[in-house]
mmCIF file of C-alpha atoms in Angstrom:
data_model
loop_
_atom_site.group_PDB
_atom_site.id
_atom_site.type_symbol
_atom_site.label_atom_id
_atom_site.label_comp_id
_atom_site.label_asym_id
_atom_site.label_seq_id
_atom_site.Cartn_x
_atom_site.Cartn_y
_atom_site.Cartn_z
ATOM 1 C CA MET A 1 25.261 31.548 -30.114
ATOM 2 C CA LEU A 2 26.927 29.557 -27.344
ATOM 3 C CA GLN A 3 29.828 31.024 -25.473
ATOM 4 C CA PRO A 4 32.777 28.850 -24.344
ATOM 5 C CA GLY A 5 31.470 28.944 -20.737
ATOM 6 C CA ASP A 6 28.023 27.808 -21.919
ATOM 7 C CA LYS A 7 29.520 24.735 -23.584
ATOM 8 C CA LYS A 8 31.149 23.672 -20.306
ATOM 9 C CA VAL A 9 27.852 24.060 -18.422
ATOM 10 C CA LEU A 10 25.990 22.092 -21.109
ATOM 11 C CA ALA A 11 28.618 19.335 -21.060
ATOM 12 C CA LYS A 12 28.333 19.034 -17.256
ATOM 13 C CA LEU A 13 24.544 19.052 -17.434
ATOM 14 C CA THR A 14 24.556 16.349 -20.143
ATOM 15 C CA ALA A 15 26.904 14.199 -18.051
ATOM 16 C CA ALA A 16 24.703 14.632 -14.966
ATOM 17 C CA VAL A 17 21.584 13.637 -16.920
ATOM 18 C CA ALA A 18 23.407 10.577 -18.288
ATOM 19 C CA VAL A 19 24.373 9.529 -14.732
ATOM 20 C CA VAL A 20 20.754 9.926 -13.569
ATOM 21 C CA VAL A 21 19.446 7.893 -16.539
ATOM 22 C CA VAL A 22 21.964 5.104 -15.820
ATOM 23 C CA ALA A 23 21.020 5.136 -12.113
ATOM 24 C CA ILE A 24 17.289 4.923 -12.911
ATOM 25 C CA ALA A 25 17.901 2.070 -15.360
ATOM 26 C CA ALA A 26 19.973 0.185 -12.770
ATOM 27 C CA LEU A 27 17.357 0.723 -10.050
ATOM 28 C CA THR A 28 14.563 -0.434 -12.381
ATOM 29 C CA THR A 29 16.538 -3.569 -13.235
ATOM 30 C CA VAL A 30 17.070 -4.317 -9.536
ATOM 31 C CA LEU A 31 13.365 -3.819 -8.790
ATOM 32 C CA VAL A 32 12.279 -6.026 -11.687
ATOM 33 C CA VAL A 33 14.734 -8.766 -10.727
ATOM 34 C CA THR A 34 13.906 -8.675 -6.989
ATOM 35 C CA ASP A 35 10.117 -8.230 -7.268
ATOM 36 C CA ASN A 36 8.674 -10.706 -9.727
ATOM 37 C CA SER A 37 5.301 -10.928 -7.988
ATOM 38 C CA ASP A 38 2.117 -9.470 -9.388
ATOM 39 C CA PRO A 39 0.020 -7.192 -7.211
ATOM 40 C CA LEU A 40 -2.533 -8.979 -5.067
ATOM 41 C CA PRO A 41 -6.110 -8.961 -6.422
ATOM 42 C CA THR A 42 -8.358 -6.487 -4.629
ATOM 43 C CA VAL A 43 -12.084 -6.431 -3.898
ATOM 44 C CA SER A 44 -13.945 -3.149 -4.498
ATOM 45 C CA VAL A 45 -16.416 -2.052 -1.821
ATOM 46 C CA GLN A 46 -18.938 0.751 -2.406
ATOM 47 C CA ALA A 47 -20.386 1.789 0.976
ATOM 48 C CA GLY A 48 -22.446 4.954 0.997
ATOM 49 C CA ASP A 49 -20.556 7.562 -1.012
ATOM 50 C CA GLU A 50 -17.184 5.901 -0.473
ATOM 51 C CA LEU A 51 -15.329 3.403 -2.674
ATOM 52 C CA VAL A 52 -12.543 1.402 -1.034
ATOM 53 C CA ARG A 53 -10.321 -1.398 -2.270
ATOM 54 C CA ALA A 54 -9.720 -4.291 0.085
ATOM 55 C CA GLU A 55 -6.556 -6.348 -0.163
ATOM 56 C CA PRO A 56 -6.762 -10.005 0.855
ATOM 57 C CA ASP A 57 -5.831 -11.241 4.314
ATOM 58 C CA TYR A 58 -3.690 -13.719 2.365
ATOM 59 C CA TRP A 59 -3.654 -14.890 -1.248
ATOM 60 C CA CYS A 60 -2.436 -18.154 -2.815
ATOM 61 C CA GLU A 61 -2.453 -19.671 -6.273
ATOM 62 C CA ILE A 62 -5.427 -21.957 -6.948
ATOM 63 C CA ASP A 63 -3.337 -24.994 -5.877
ATOM 64 C CA MET A 64 -2.297 -23.301 -2.595
ATOM 65 C CA THR A 65 1.251 -22.492 -3.747
ATOM 66 C CA ASP A 66 2.959 -19.078 -3.759
ATOM 67 C CA CYS A 67 0.972 -17.760 -0.769
ATOM 68 C CA ARG A 68 1.425 -14.105 0.213
ATOM 69 C CA PRO A 69 2.064 -12.840 2.858
ATOM 70 C CA ALA A 70 1.962 -16.352 4.358
ATOM 71 C CA ASP A 71 0.639 -19.835 3.693
ATOM 72 C CA PRO A 72 -2.398 -20.126 6.015
ATOM 73 C CA ARG A 73 -1.547 -23.803 6.660
ATOM 74 C CA ARG A 74 1.866 -22.885 8.054
ATOM 75 C CA VAL A 75 0.965 -20.184 10.572
ATOM 76 C CA GLN A 76 -0.655 -20.517 13.984
ATOM 77 C CA GLN A 77 -2.865 -17.489 13.468
ATOM 78 C CA LEU A 78 -4.206 -16.449 10.089
ATOM 79 C CA PRO A 79 -3.276 -12.956 8.980
ATOM 80 C CA VAL A 80 -6.180 -10.488 8.944
ATOM 81 C CA ASN A 81 -6.167 -7.315 6.860
ATOM 82 C CA VAL A 82 -9.423 -5.550 7.805
ATOM 83 C CA GLN A 83 -10.601 -2.835 5.428
ATOM 84 C CA ARG A 84 -12.916 -0.262 7.001
ATOM 85 C CA ALA A 85 -15.967 0.718 4.925
ATOM 86 C CA PRO A 86 -18.715 1.988 7.278
ATOM 87 C CA ALA A 87 -22.213 1.396 5.872
ATOM 88 C CA PRO A 88 -24.835 3.789 7.244
ATOM 89 C CA VAL A 89 -28.112 2.155 8.315
ATOM 90 C CA GLY A 90 -30.468 2.205 5.347
ATOM 91 C CA SER A 91 -27.652 2.065 2.787
ATOM 92 C CA THR A 92 -26.659 -0.562 0.256
ATOM 93 C CA VAL A 93 -23.119 -1.964 0.044
ATOM 94 C CA LEU A 94 -21.837 -3.286 -3.273
ATOM 95 C CA VAL A 95 -18.923 -5.730 -3.240
ATOM 96 C CA SER A 96 -17.231 -6.453 -6.578
ATOM 97 C CA VAL A 97 -14.692 -9.255 -6.857
ATOM 98 C CA PRO A 98 -11.917 -9.449 -9.476
ATOM 99 C CA HIS A 99 -11.759 -12.209 -12.085
ATOM 100 C CA GLU A 100 -9.174 -14.071 -9.960
ATOM 101 C CA VAL A 101 -11.935 -14.630 -7.387
ATOM 102 C CA ALA A 102 -14.933 -15.011 -9.739
ATOM 103 C CA ASP A 103 -13.133 -17.511 -12.000
ATOM 104 C CA GLY A 104 -13.757 -20.170 -9.361
ATOM 105 C CA PRO A 105 -16.463 -20.705 -6.782
ATOM 106 C CA TRP A 106 -16.448 -18.093 -4.030
ATOM 107 C CA MET A 107 -18.409 -17.284 -0.900
ATOM 108 C CA ALA A 108 -19.666 -14.112 0.708
ATOM 109 C CA ILE A 109 -20.394 -14.144 4.428
ATOM 110 C CA ALA A 110 -22.295 -11.155 5.821
ATOM 111 C CA GLN A 111 -22.823 -10.549 9.529
ATOM 112 C CA TYR A 112 -25.843 -8.638 10.829
ATOM 113 C CA ALA A 113 -26.920 -7.240 14.215
ATOM 114 C CA THR A 114 -30.565 -7.390 15.255
ATOM 115 C CA PRO A 115 -32.363 -6.588 18.518
ATOM 116 C CA ARG A 116 -32.447 -10.384 19.196
ATOM 117 C CA GLY A 117 -28.744 -11.018 18.438
ATOM 118 C CA THR A 118 -26.241 -11.383 15.593
ATOM 119 C CA TYR A 119 -26.296 -13.833 12.698
ATOM 120 C CA ARG A 120 -24.320 -14.625 9.559
ATOM 121 C CA VAL A 121 -25.626 -15.217 6.042
ATOM 122 C CA PHE A 122 -23.596 -17.538 3.769
ATOM 123 C CA ASP A 123 -23.911 -17.163 0.016
ATOM 124 C CA VAL A 124 -22.019 -19.436 -2.425
ATOM 125 C CA GLU A 125 -21.431 -18.244 -5.982
ATOM 126 C CA PRO A 126 -20.556 -20.682 -8.795
ATOM 127 C CA SER A 127 -17.624 -20.039 -11.139
ATOM 128 C CA GLU A 128 -17.942 -16.977 -13.371
ATOM 129 C CA SER A 129 -21.573 -16.371 -12.452
ATOM 130 C CA THR A 130 -21.392 -13.300 -10.214
ATOM 131 C CA PHE A 131 -18.857 -10.504 -9.926
ATOM 132 C CA THR A 132 -20.868 -8.080 -7.768
ATOM 133 C CA LYS A 133 -23.075 -8.711 -4.736
ATOM 134 C CA LYS A 134 -25.419 -6.344 -2.917
ATOM 135 C CA PHE A 135 -25.813 -6.150 0.873
ATOM 136 C CA VAL A 136 -28.409 -3.942 2.588
ATOM 137 C CA SER A 137 -28.031 -2.503 6.087
ATOM 138 C CA ARG A 138 -31.492 -2.053 7.613
ATOM 139 C CA PRO A 139 -32.570 -0.778 11.040
ATOM 140 C CA ASP A 140 -33.742 -4.291 11.990
ATOM 141 C CA ALA A 141 -30.609 -5.985 10.518
ATOM 142 C CA VAL A 142 -27.548 -3.712 10.636
ATOM 143 C CA LEU A 143 -24.670 -4.877 8.421
ATOM 144 C CA LEU A 144 -21.570 -5.369 10.614
ATOM 145 C CA GLY A 145 -19.126 -6.877 8.158
ATOM 146 C CA ILE A 146 -18.508 -8.951 5.059
ATOM 147 C CA GLN A 147 -15.973 -11.646 4.315
ATOM 148 C CA VAL A 148 -15.182 -12.894 0.823
ATOM 149 C CA TRP A 149 -13.632 -16.362 0.498
ATOM 150 C CA SER A 150 -12.043 -17.611 -2.717
ATOM 151 C CA VAL A 151 -12.019 -21.406 -3.033
ATOM 152 C CA SER A 152 -8.872 -23.392 -3.936
ATOM 153 C CA THR A 153 -8.576 -26.818 -5.551
ATOM 154 C CA VAL A 154 -6.933 -28.320 -2.449
ATOM 155 C CA LEU A 155 -8.645 -30.621 0.032
ATOM 156 C CA GLN A 156 -7.242 -30.951 3.535
ATOM 157 C CA ASP A 157 -7.592 -34.071 5.713
ATOM 158 C CA ALA A 158 -9.517 -35.891 2.954
ATOM 159 C CA PRO A 159 -7.948 -39.357 2.527
ATOM 160 C CA ASP A 160 -10.347 -40.347 -0.297
ATOM 161 C CA GLY A 161 -10.076 -37.063 -2.181
ATOM 162 C CA MET A 162 -13.326 -35.616 -3.507
ATOM 163 C CA ASP A 163 -15.204 -38.770 -2.454
ATOM 164 C CA SER A 164 -14.127 -38.341 1.164
ATOM 165 C CA LEU A 165 -16.761 -37.527 3.756
ATOM 166 C CA ASP A 166 -14.056 -35.950 5.893
ATOM 167 C CA GLY A 167 -11.857 -32.999 5.123
ATOM 168 C CA SER A 168 -12.380 -29.482 3.959
ATOM 169 C CA ILE A 169 -11.667 -27.384 0.900
ATOM 170 C CA LEU A 170 -9.027 -24.759 1.595
ATOM 171 C CA MET A 171 -9.564 -21.113 0.791
ATOM 172 C CA ARG A 172 -6.963 -19.616 -1.536
ATOM 173 C CA GLY A 173 -7.681 -16.149 -0.187
ATOM 174 C CA THR A 174 -9.945 -14.230 2.158
ATOM 175 C CA TYR A 175 -11.008 -10.584 2.379
ATOM 176 C CA THR A 176 -12.353 -8.930 5.536
ATOM 177 C CA ILE A 177 -14.450 -5.753 5.389
ATOM 178 C CA ASP A 178 -15.701 -3.941 8.515
ATOM 179 C CA THR A 179 -19.000 -2.197 7.667
ATOM 180 C CA VAL A 180 -20.149 -1.244 11.187
ATOM 181 C CA PRO A 181 -21.826 2.177 10.926
ATOM 182 C CA ASP A 182 -19.931 4.981 12.674
ATOM 183 C CA GLY A 183 -21.069 5.230 16.316
ATOM 184 C CA PHE A 184 -23.129 2.024 16.213
ATOM 185 C CA THR A 185 -23.110 -0.346 19.194
ATOM 186 C CA ILE A 186 -24.423 -3.903 18.989
ATOM 187 C CA PRO A 187 -27.662 -4.053 21.036
ATOM 188 C CA ASN A 188 -27.510 -7.810 21.716
ATOM 189 C CA SER A 189 -24.428 -9.990 21.150
ATOM 190 C CA THR A 190 -26.282 -13.322 21.392
ATOM 191 C CA GLU A 191 -25.193 -15.503 18.455
ATOM 192 C CA LEU A 192 -28.150 -16.666 16.398
ATOM 193 C CA ALA A 193 -28.164 -19.541 13.883
ATOM 194 C CA ASP A 194 -26.344 -19.015 10.563
ATOM 195 C CA ARG A 195 -28.428 -18.697 7.397
ATOM 196 C CA ARG A 196 -27.866 -19.582 3.753
ATOM 197 C CA ASN A 197 -28.942 -17.529 0.792
#
C-alpha cells in the first residue's frame, strides 16, 4: 500500500518521465525535419579476415543532382575518402557493390605493383550483371588499391549528346580503397600501360 510520501515521489517521477518523453519527441522531430537525406550507399570490402565498409568519395543522384558532400563539377579538387583494407600478398579481396551502384554500369579499377613497375586494370560491368568482384594479390602483382566508379546519365562537353565524339560521361560516385599490404614498399614506381579485363 502506498504511503502519502510515496504518492508524491511517484507523481514527480511520472512528471519527469513525461518531460523526457516530450523532449525526445521534439528532438526526433527536429532531426527528421533537418536531415531528410538517406545514408550514402557503401561498398563492402573483404580483405583477409577483415570486412570493411567504404563510403563514397562523393555521391550524386543518377542525373548528377543532390551531390554529397559536394558536386564534383563545382570543386577544384575532388573529395577523397580512402578506406584502408590491407590485403596480404597471396590473399583474395572481394568487393561487393550495393544495388545503387550495380543498377547502372560501373567500373572497377585495380592497381598492382610488379618488379617492372605499376599498372592499372580497368573492368567495366554492365547494369545489374555483377554485384561482387574478386581481386587477387600475388607476389608478382601486389594489389595496391581499388577504385569503384558508378556511372551517371550526364555527358560533359558533348555538344551532340550521345552521338558526340567529344565529351565524357560523369561519374555519379567514386569509392577509393587502399589495399597495400602492411609494411609493403613498391619496388619500382615506373608506370606501365593500363590494361582492360
